[in-house]
Each structure stands twice: as structure tokens, then as C-alpha cells.
Tab-separated table of C-alpha atoms in Angstrom:
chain	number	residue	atom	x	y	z
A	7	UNK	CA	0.000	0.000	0.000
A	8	UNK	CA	1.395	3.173	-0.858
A	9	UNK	CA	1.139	6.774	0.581
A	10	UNK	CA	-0.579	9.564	-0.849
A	11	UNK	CA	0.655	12.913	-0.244
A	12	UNK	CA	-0.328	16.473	-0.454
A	13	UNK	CA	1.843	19.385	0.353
A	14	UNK	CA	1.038	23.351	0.523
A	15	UNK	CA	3.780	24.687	-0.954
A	16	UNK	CA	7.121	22.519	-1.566
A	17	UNK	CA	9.022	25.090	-2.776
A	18	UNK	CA	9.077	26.715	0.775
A	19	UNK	CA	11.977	25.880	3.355
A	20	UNK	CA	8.787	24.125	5.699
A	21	UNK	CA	5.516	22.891	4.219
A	22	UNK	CA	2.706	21.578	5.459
A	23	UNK	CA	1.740	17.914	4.406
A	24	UNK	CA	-1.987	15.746	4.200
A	25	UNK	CA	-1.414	12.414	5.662
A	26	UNK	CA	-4.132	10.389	3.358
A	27	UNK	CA	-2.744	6.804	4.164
A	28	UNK	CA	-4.032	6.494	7.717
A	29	UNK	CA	-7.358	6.283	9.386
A	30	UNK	CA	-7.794	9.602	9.876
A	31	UNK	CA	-5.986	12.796	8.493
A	32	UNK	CA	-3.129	14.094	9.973
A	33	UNK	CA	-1.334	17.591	9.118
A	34	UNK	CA	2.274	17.639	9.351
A	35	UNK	CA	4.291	20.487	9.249
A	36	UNK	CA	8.137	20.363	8.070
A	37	UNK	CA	11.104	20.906	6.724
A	38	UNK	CA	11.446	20.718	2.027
A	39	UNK	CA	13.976	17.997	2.648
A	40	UNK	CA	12.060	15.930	5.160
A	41	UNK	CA	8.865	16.310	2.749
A	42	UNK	CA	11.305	15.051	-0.423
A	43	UNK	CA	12.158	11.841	1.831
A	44	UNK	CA	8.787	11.121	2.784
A	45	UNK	CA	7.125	11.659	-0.638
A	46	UNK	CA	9.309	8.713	-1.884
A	47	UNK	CA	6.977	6.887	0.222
A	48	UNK	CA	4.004	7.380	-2.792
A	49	UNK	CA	5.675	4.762	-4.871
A	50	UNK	CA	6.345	2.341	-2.244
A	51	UNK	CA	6.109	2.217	1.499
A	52	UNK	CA	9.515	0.637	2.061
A	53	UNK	CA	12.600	2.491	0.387
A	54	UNK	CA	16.308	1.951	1.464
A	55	UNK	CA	19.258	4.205	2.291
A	56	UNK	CA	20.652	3.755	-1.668
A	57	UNK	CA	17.518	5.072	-2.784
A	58	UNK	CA	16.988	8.051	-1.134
A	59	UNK	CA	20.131	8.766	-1.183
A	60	UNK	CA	19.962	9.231	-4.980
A	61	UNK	CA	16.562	10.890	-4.669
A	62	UNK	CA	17.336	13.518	-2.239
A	63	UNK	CA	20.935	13.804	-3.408
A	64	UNK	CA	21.789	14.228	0.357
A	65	UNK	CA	25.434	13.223	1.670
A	66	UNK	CA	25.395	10.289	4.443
A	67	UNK	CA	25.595	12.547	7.306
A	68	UNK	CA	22.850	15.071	6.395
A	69	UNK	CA	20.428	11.836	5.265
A	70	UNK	CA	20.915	10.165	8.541
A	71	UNK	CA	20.091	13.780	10.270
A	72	UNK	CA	16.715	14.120	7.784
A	73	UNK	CA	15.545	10.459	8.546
A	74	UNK	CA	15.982	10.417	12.399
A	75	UNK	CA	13.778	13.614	12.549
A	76	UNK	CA	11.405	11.273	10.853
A	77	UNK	CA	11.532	8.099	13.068
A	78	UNK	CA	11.611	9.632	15.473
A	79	UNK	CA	8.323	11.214	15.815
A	80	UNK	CA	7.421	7.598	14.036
A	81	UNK	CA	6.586	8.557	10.801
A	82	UNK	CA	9.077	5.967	9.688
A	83	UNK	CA	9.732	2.742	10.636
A	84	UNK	CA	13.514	1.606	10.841
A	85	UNK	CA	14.730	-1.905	10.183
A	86	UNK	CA	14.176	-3.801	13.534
A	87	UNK	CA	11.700	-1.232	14.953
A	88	UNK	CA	9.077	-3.784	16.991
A	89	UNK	CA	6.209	-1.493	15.256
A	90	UNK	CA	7.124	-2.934	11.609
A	91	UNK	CA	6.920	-6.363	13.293
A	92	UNK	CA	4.000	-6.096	15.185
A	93	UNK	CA	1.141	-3.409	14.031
A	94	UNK	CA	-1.331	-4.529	16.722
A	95	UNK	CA	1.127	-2.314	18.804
A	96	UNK	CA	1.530	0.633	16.539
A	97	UNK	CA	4.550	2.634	16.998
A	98	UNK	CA	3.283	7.037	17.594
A	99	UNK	CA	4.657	10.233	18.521
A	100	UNK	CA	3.579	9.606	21.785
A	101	UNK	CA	5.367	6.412	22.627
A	102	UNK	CA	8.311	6.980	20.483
A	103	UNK	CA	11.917	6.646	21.953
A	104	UNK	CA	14.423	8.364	20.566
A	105	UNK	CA	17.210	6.265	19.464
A	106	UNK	CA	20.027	7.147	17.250
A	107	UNK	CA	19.834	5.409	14.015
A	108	UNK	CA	22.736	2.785	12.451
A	109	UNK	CA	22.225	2.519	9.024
A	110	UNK	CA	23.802	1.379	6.113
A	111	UNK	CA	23.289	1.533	2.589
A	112	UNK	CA	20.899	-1.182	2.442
A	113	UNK	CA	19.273	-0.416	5.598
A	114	UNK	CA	15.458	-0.239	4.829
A	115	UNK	CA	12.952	2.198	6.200
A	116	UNK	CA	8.907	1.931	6.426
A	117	UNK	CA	6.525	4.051	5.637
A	118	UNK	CA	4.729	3.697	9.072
A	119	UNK	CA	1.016	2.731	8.022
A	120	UNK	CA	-0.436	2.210	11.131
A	121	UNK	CA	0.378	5.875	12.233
A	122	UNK	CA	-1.970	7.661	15.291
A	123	UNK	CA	-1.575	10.261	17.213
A	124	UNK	CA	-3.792	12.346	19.644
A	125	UNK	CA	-2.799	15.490	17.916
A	126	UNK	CA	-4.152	15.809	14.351
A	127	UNK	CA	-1.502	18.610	13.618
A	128	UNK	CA	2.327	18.090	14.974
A	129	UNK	CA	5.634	19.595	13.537
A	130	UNK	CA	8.536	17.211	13.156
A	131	UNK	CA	11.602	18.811	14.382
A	132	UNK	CA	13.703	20.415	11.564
A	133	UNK	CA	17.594	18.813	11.131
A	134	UNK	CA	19.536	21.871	10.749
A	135	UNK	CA	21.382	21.801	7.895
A	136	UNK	CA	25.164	20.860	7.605
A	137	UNK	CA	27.301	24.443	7.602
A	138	UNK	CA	29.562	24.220	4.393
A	139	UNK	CA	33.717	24.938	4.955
A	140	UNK	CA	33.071	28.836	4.149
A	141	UNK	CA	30.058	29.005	6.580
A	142	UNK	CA	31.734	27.742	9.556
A	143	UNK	CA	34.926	29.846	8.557
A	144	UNK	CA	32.668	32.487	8.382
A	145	UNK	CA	31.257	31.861	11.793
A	146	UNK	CA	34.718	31.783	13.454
A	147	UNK	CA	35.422	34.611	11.775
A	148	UNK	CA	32.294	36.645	13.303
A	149	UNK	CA	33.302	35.037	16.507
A	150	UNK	CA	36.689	35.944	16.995
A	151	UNK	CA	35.564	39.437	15.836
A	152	UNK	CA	33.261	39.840	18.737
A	153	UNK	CA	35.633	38.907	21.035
A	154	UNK	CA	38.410	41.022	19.713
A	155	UNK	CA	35.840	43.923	20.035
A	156	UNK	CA	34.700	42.775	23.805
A	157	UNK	CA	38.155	42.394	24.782
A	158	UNK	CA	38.923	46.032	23.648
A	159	UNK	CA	35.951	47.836	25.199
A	160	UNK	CA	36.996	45.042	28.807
A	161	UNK	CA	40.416	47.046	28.763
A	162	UNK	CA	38.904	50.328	28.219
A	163	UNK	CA	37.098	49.935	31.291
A	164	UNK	CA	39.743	48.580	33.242
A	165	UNK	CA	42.344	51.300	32.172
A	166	UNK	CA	39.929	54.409	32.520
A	167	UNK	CA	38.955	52.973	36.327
A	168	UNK	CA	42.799	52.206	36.961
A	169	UNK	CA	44.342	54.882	35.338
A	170	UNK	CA	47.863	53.083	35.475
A	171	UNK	CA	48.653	49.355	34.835
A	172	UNK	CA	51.681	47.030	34.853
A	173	UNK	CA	51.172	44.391	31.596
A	174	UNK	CA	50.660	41.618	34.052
A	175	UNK	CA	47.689	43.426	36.320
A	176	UNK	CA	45.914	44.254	33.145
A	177	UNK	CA	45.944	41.091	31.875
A	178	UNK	CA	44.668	39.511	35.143
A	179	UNK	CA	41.763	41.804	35.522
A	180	UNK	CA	40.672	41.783	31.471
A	181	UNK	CA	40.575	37.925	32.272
A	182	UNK	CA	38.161	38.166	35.391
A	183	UNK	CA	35.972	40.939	33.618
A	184	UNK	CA	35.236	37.882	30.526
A	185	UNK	CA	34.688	35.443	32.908
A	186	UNK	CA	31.415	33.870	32.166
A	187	UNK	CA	31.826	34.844	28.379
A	188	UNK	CA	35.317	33.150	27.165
A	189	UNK	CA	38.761	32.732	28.543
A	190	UNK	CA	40.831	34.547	26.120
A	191	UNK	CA	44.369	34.103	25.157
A	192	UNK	CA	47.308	36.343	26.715
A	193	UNK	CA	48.250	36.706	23.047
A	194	UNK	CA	45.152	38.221	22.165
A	195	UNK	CA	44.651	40.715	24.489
A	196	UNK	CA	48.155	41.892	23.883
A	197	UNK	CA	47.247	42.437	20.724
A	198	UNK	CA	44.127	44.059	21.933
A	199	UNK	CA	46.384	46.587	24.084
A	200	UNK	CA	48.313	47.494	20.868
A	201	UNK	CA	45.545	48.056	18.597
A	202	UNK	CA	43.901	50.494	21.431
A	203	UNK	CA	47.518	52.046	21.887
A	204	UNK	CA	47.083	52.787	17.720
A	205	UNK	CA	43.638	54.388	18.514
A	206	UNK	CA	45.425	56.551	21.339
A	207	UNK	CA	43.450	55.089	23.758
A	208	UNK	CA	46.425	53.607	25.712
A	209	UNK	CA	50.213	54.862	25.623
A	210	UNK	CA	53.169	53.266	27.077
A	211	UNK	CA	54.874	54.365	30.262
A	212	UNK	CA	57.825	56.508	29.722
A	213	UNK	CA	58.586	55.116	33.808
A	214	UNK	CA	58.398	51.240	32.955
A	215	UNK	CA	58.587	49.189	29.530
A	216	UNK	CA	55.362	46.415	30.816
A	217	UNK	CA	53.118	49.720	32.015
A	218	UNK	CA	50.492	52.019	30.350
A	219	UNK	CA	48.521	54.682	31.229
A	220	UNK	CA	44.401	55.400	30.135
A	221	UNK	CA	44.737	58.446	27.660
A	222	UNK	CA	41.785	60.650	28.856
């Protein structure tokens, strides 16, 4: 028996699909990719990891991610799942345990036809999507930008309040005032102390080479 579908818009990033396979209707609600995975349920209820792998065009890692989401609000059935072996206890969103899949290749999943809930519209949580290489450089990037900016405005505060500061104080007391937010490297907030010595914030003692002064 295969599924029949309906979805409200699947060029969206969500959607919102008709469950027509079960006893009564059911409206889902989620993600484009999770919709392409279940859809190639119409054709038959069980498909394996090869196939929808080549349907979705989805790497291993983001497939796994998409079909967990799935099972485990028990849309789909995984191979060994007591539900596909016995549907006089069908498996629902309410008794589901979440287990992390193991799946190979030719691991098969089910299109779960004995599906109930008490809830006649559910979302199924949506996978976030693998960052690429460029977005997670990007992402440290933003980071470490933040933190060079906190860092500069933490030794503001601690040089206008202080006035005067050996190296080692300032560095002790910039640590305390991120505590809570990041431990950041001596390295870095030497750095930090230069950059604000450019901006004539700071300027070196002409008294000791390790002390600076808060230019007012």
C-alpha cells in the first residue's frame, strides 16, 4: 500500500503535508527535505538508504540527520523497529523513543502505516542543515571578531577605572571581567592593548617598559 501525499507549498523551506494513508488525516508540518524523503513513500512504502540517497541527493551525514527527525516522531519505521513487526502495537509520537539510528546503505525504512496520534496537527523537528567549509569559517570569523571587540571595550574599562597598569595586572583583571563569556588568550589581548595604543586610547609608560597609562 502506498502513501498519498499532499503538500502546501514545496518550494518553501517548511511545508505543510496531508497524511491520506491512515485512518484519519493528519497535518504535518516540516522541513522541504524531510517532505522530499517522505514523498518517496508514494511509490512504495519501504525504500532503502541507496535510494533516497539518490533521490534527495543528500550526503550520508545530512540523510541520517533528515531520517531520524522522521523516526523519530514515528513517521518511519527503521529496520528492527518492533512497530514494523507487530502493528497490533503501533509505533506514535507519543510512545516513540528516541534512538540514534545505524544505518547502512541497504538499511530499509517503512513508511509507518499504522500511524496515530492524539494530535491531528504536529511539527517534526527540523535537522539543521550541515554548515559548508566557508560558513563555519565564516562563523569563526564573526566570533573571533566579537571577542576582539569585547576584549577592547573590557580594557577600556579597566584602564579608565585604573588609570595606570603594569602588563601583568591588566591582563589579570581583562581575564576576570570575561569570565562567564570566554577565557581569552594572553596573546590576544596583547594584541588588543596594541591596537587600542594605535587608537590613542592607551600609551606606554615613559617610567616602565610592561606599564600604560588610560589616555583621557
Amino acid at each position: 500500500m502506498s502513501a498519498s501525499l499532499s503538500a502546501s507549498d514545496p518550494c518553501c523551506l517548511s511545508a505543510e503535508v496531508k497524511l491520506c494513508y491512515t485512518s484519519r488525516s493528519y497535518f504535518v508540518t516540516l522541513s522541504t527535505l524531510q517532505l522530499c524523503l517522505l514523498l518517496a513513500f508514494s511509490s512504495s512504502d519501504t525504500q532503502n538508504m541507496l535510494q533516497l540517497t539518490e533521490r534527495s541527493g543528500l550526503d550520508e551525514e545530512e540523510l541520517v540527520k533528515q531520517i531520524q527527525a522522521l523516526v523519530d516522531v514515528a513517521l518511519l519505521l527503521a529496520d528492527g523497529d518492533v512497530a514494523a513487526e507487530a502493528p497490533a502495537s503501533p509505533r506514535t509520537p507519543e510512545n516513540a523513543v528516541a534512538v540514534p539510528l545505524q544505518l547502512t546503505a541497504h538499511s530499509e525504512l517503512h513508511l509507518n502505516l499504522e500511524f496515530a496520534s492524539k494530535r491531528t496537527k504536529f511539527k517534526v523537528a527540523m535537522a539543521a542543515p550541515k554548515e559548508t567549509p566557508q560558513e563555519t569559517e565564516r562563523t569563526r570569523d564573526n566570533v573571533e571578531e566579537d571577542r576582539k571587540l569585547y576584549l577592547q571595550a573590557a580594557i577600556v574599562r579597566v584602564m579608565k577605572a585604573r588609570k595606570v597598569l603594569r602588563h601583568q595586572q591588566l591582563v589579570q583583571e581583562v581575564i576576570e571581567q570575561c569570565q562567564g563569556r570566554f577565557v581569552p588568550k594572553v596573546s590576544a589581548i596583547k594584541k588588543c592593548v596594541e591596537i587600542l595604543i594605535d587608537k590613542q586610547y592607551l600609551e606606554r609608560s615613559t617610567e616602565a617598559n610592561d606599564e600604560y597609562k588610560y589616555v583621557a
